[in-house]
Short mmCIF file of C-alpha atoms in Angstrom, two decimals:
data_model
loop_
_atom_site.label_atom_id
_atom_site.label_comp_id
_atom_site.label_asym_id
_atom_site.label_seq_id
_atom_site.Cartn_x
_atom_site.Cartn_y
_atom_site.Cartn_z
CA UNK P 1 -51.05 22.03 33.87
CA UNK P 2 -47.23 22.32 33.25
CA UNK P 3 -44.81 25.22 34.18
CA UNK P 4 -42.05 27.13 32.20
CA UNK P 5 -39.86 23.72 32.84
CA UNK P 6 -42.24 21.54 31.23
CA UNK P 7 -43.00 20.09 34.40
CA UNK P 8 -46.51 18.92 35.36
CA UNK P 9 -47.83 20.75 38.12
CA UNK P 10 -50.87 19.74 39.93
CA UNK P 11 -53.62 22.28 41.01
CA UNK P 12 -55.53 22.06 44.52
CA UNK P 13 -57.83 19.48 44.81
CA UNK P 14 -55.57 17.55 41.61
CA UNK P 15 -54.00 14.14 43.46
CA UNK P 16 -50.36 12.70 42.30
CA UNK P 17 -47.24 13.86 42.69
CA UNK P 18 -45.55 16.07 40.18
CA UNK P 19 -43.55 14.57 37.00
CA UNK P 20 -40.02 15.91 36.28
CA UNK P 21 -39.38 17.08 32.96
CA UNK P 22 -37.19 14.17 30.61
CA UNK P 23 -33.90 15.84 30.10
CA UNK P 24 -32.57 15.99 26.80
CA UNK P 25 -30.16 13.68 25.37
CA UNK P 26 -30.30 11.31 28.62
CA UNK P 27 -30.53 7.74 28.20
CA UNK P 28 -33.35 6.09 30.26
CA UNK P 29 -31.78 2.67 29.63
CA UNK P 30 -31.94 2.63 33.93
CA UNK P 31 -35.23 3.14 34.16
CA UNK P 32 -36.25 1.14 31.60
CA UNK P 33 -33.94 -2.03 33.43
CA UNK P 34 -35.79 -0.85 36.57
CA UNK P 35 -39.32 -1.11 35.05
CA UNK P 36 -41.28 -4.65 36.28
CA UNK P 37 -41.03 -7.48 34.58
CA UNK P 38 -37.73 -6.03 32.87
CA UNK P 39 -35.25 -8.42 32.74
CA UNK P 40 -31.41 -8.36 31.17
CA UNK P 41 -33.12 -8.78 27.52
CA UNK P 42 -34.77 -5.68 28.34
CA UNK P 43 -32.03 -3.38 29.37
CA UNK P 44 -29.49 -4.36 26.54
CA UNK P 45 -32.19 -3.98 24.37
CA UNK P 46 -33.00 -0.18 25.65
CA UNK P 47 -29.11 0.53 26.22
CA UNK P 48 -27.59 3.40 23.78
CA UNK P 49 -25.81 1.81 20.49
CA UNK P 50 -22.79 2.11 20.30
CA UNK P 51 -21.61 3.76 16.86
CA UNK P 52 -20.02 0.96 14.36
CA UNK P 53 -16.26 1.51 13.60
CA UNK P 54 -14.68 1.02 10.63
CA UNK P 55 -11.17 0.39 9.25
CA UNK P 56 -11.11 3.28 6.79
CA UNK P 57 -12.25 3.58 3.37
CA UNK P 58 -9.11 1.96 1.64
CA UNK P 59 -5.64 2.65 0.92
CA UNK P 60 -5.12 5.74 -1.04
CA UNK P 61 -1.62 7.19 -2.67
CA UNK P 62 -0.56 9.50 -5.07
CA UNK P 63 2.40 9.40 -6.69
CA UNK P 64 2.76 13.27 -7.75
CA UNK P 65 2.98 13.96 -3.79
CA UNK P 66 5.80 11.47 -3.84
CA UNK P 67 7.70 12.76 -6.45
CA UNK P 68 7.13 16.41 -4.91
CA UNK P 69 8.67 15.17 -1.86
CA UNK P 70 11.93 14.22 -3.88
CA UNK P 71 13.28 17.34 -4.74
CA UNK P 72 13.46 18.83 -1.15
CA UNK P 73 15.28 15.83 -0.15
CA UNK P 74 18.00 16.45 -2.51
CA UNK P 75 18.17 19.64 -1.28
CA UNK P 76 18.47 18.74 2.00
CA UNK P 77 21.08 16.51 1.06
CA UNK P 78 23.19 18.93 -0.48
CA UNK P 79 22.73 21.45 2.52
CA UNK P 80 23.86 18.47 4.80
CA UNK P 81 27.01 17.93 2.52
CA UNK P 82 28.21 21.36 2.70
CA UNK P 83 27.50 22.18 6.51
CA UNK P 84 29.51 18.91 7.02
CA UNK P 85 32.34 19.60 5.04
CA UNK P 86 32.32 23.19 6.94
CA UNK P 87 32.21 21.63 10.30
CA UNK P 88 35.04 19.36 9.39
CA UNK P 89 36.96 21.66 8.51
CA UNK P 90 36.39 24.02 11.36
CA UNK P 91 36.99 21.42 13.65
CA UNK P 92 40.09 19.93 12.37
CA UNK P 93 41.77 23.16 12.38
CA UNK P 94 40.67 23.93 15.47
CA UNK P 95 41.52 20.44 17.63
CA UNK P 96 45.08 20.94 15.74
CA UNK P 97 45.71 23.89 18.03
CA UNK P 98 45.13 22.23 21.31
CA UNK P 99 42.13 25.09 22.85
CA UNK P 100 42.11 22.65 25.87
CA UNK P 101 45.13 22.84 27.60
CA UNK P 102 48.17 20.29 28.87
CA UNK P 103 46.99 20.04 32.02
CA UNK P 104 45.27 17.52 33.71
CA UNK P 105 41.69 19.70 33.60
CA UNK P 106 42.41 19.72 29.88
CA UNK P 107 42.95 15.91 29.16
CA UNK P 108 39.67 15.13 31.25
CA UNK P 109 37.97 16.99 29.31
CA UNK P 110 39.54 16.44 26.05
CA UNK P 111 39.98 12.81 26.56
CA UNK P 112 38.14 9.41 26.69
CA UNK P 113 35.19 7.36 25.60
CA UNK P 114 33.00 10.73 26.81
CA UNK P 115 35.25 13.66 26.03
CA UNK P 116 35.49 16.25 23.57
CA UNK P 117 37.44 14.71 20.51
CA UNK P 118 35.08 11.59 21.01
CA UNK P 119 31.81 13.08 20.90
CA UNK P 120 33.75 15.44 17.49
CA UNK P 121 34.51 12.76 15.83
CA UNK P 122 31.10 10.61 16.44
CA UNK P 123 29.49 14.28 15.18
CA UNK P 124 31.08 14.20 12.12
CA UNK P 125 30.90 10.30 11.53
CA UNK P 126 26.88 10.88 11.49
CA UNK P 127 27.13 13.85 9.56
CA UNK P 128 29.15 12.40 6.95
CA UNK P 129 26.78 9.26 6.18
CA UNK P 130 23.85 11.64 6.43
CA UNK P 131 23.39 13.12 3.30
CA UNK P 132 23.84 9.61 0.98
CA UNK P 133 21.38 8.72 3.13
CA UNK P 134 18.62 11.30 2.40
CA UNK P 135 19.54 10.72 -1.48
CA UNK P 136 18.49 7.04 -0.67
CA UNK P 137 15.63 8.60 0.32
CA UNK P 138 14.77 10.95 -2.59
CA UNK P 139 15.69 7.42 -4.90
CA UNK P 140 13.10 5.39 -2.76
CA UNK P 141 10.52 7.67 -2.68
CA UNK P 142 10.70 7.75 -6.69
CA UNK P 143 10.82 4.40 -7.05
CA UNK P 144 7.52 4.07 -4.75
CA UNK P 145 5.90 6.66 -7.11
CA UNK P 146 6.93 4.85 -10.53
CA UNK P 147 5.51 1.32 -8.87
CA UNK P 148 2.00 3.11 -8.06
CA UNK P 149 1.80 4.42 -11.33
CA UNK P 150 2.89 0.73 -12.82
CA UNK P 151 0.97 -1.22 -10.55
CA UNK P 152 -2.18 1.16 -11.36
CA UNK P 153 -1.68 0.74 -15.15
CA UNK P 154 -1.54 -3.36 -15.34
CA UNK P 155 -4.31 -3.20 -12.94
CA UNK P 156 -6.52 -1.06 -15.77
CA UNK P 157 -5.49 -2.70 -18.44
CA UNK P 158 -6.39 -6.06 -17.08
CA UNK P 159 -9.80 -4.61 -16.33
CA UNK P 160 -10.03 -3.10 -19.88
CA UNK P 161 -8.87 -6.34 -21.29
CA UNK P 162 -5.15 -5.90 -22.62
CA UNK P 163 -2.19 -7.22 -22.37
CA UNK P 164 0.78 -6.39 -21.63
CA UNK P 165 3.61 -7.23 -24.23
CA UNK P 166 7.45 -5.82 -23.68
CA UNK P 167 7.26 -2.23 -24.21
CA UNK P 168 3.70 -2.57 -25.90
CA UNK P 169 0.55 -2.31 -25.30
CA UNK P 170 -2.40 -4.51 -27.76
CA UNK P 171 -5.52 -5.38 -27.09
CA UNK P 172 -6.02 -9.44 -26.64
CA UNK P 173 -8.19 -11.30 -29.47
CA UNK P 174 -10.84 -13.45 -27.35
CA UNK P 175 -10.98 -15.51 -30.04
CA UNK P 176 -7.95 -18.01 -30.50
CA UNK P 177 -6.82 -18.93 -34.20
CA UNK P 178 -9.13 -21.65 -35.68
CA UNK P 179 -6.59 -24.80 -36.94
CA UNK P 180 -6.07 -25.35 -40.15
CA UNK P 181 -8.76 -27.99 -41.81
CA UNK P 182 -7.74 -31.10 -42.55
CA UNK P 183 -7.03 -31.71 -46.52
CA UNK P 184 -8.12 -35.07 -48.22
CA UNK P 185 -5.56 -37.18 -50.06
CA UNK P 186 -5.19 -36.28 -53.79
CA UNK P 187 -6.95 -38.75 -56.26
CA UNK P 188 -4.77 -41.78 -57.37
CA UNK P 189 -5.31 -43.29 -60.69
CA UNK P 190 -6.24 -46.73 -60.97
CA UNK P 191 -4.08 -48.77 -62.31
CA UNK P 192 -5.06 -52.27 -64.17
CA UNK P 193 -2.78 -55.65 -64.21
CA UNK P 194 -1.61 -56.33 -67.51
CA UNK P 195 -2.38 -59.39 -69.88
CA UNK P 196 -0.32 -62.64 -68.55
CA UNK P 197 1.13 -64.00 -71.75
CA UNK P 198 1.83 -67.64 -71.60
CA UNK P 199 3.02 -70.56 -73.84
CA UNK P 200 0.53 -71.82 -75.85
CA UNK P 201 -0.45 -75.69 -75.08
CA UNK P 202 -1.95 -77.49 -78.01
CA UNK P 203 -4.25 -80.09 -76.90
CA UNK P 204 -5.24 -81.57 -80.76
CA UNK P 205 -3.10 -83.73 -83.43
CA UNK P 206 -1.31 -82.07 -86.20
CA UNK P 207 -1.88 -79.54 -88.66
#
């Protein structure tokens, strides 16, 4: 008989030992490598598969995300413009007044490859290239969108069978222009020598 556990339980008199329950969702690739006459075959054969990987289901974009990306970088752009101008300005009138001092405290601090007006200016270097580069951005990611959209388009219309003339769209004949047939030479009239008039030869006496 078996108990709440599933386990086998034997009564009195009932020989053998009792067998555990199998636990659920445990491999018994051990036992079955342990098993007589079960070799390497055996227990490769009754180890757990391992599930297949693959490299994704293909390449996927959309250009509407791209061009929805766009705008926001302009924006950015802009914002970076005008906190940059502010900061240059700030700064500038601000260094021009000296806040650090003559003394020696002030020049070390002021001063050098790793003072003050050093890491100011390197600020405002980076600022200042930053927002042409987000519009290169903005440019970039539209030209990625209007490619996808091109690429996509000769890639259908090759399918569909067309092609692809400058600025136009046809579809292609299959069927190429039959020559022109060959025309037979005109009649010539035919034309006959003409008499050969000779001397006359007189063979008899006289008349």
């Amino acid at each position: 008989m078996e108990d709440q556990f599933g386990t086998k339980v034997h009564g009195p008199g009932e020989a053998g030992a009792p067998e555990p329950a199998p636990v659920m969702g445990l491999v018994t690739a051990a036992r079955a490598a342990g098993a007589p006459g079960a070799g390497p075959a055996a227990a490769a054969a009754a180890a757990p598969a391992v599930p297949a990987k693959n490299a994704g289901t293909g390449f996927e974009a959309h250009p509407a995300q791209y061009r929805a990306a766009v705008s926001p970088m302009l924006v950015a752009s802009d914002r970076v413009s005008t906190a940059y101008l502010a900061l240059d300005s700030f700064l500038t009138s601000m260094n021009a007044t000296n806040p650090w001092g003559n003394d020696h405290a002030g020049h070390q601090f002021a001063e050098g490859e790793k003072g003050y007006l050093a890491y100011s200016a390197g600020t405002l270097k980076g600022l200042k290239g930053l927002p042409a580069a987000l519009r290169r951005v903005a440019e970039g990611l539209q030209r990625m969108a209007d490619n996808y959209e091109n690429t996509e388009r000769r890639v259908v219309d090759a399918f569909k069978g067309r092609t692809e003339g400058p600025g136009t769209y046809g579809p292609a004949n299959p069927i190429p222009a039959s020559a022109d047939l060959p025309q037979a030479p005109a009649p010539v009239a035919p034309t006959l020598p003409g008499p050969h008039v000779g001397p006359m030869v007189h063979t008899g006496g006289r008349r």
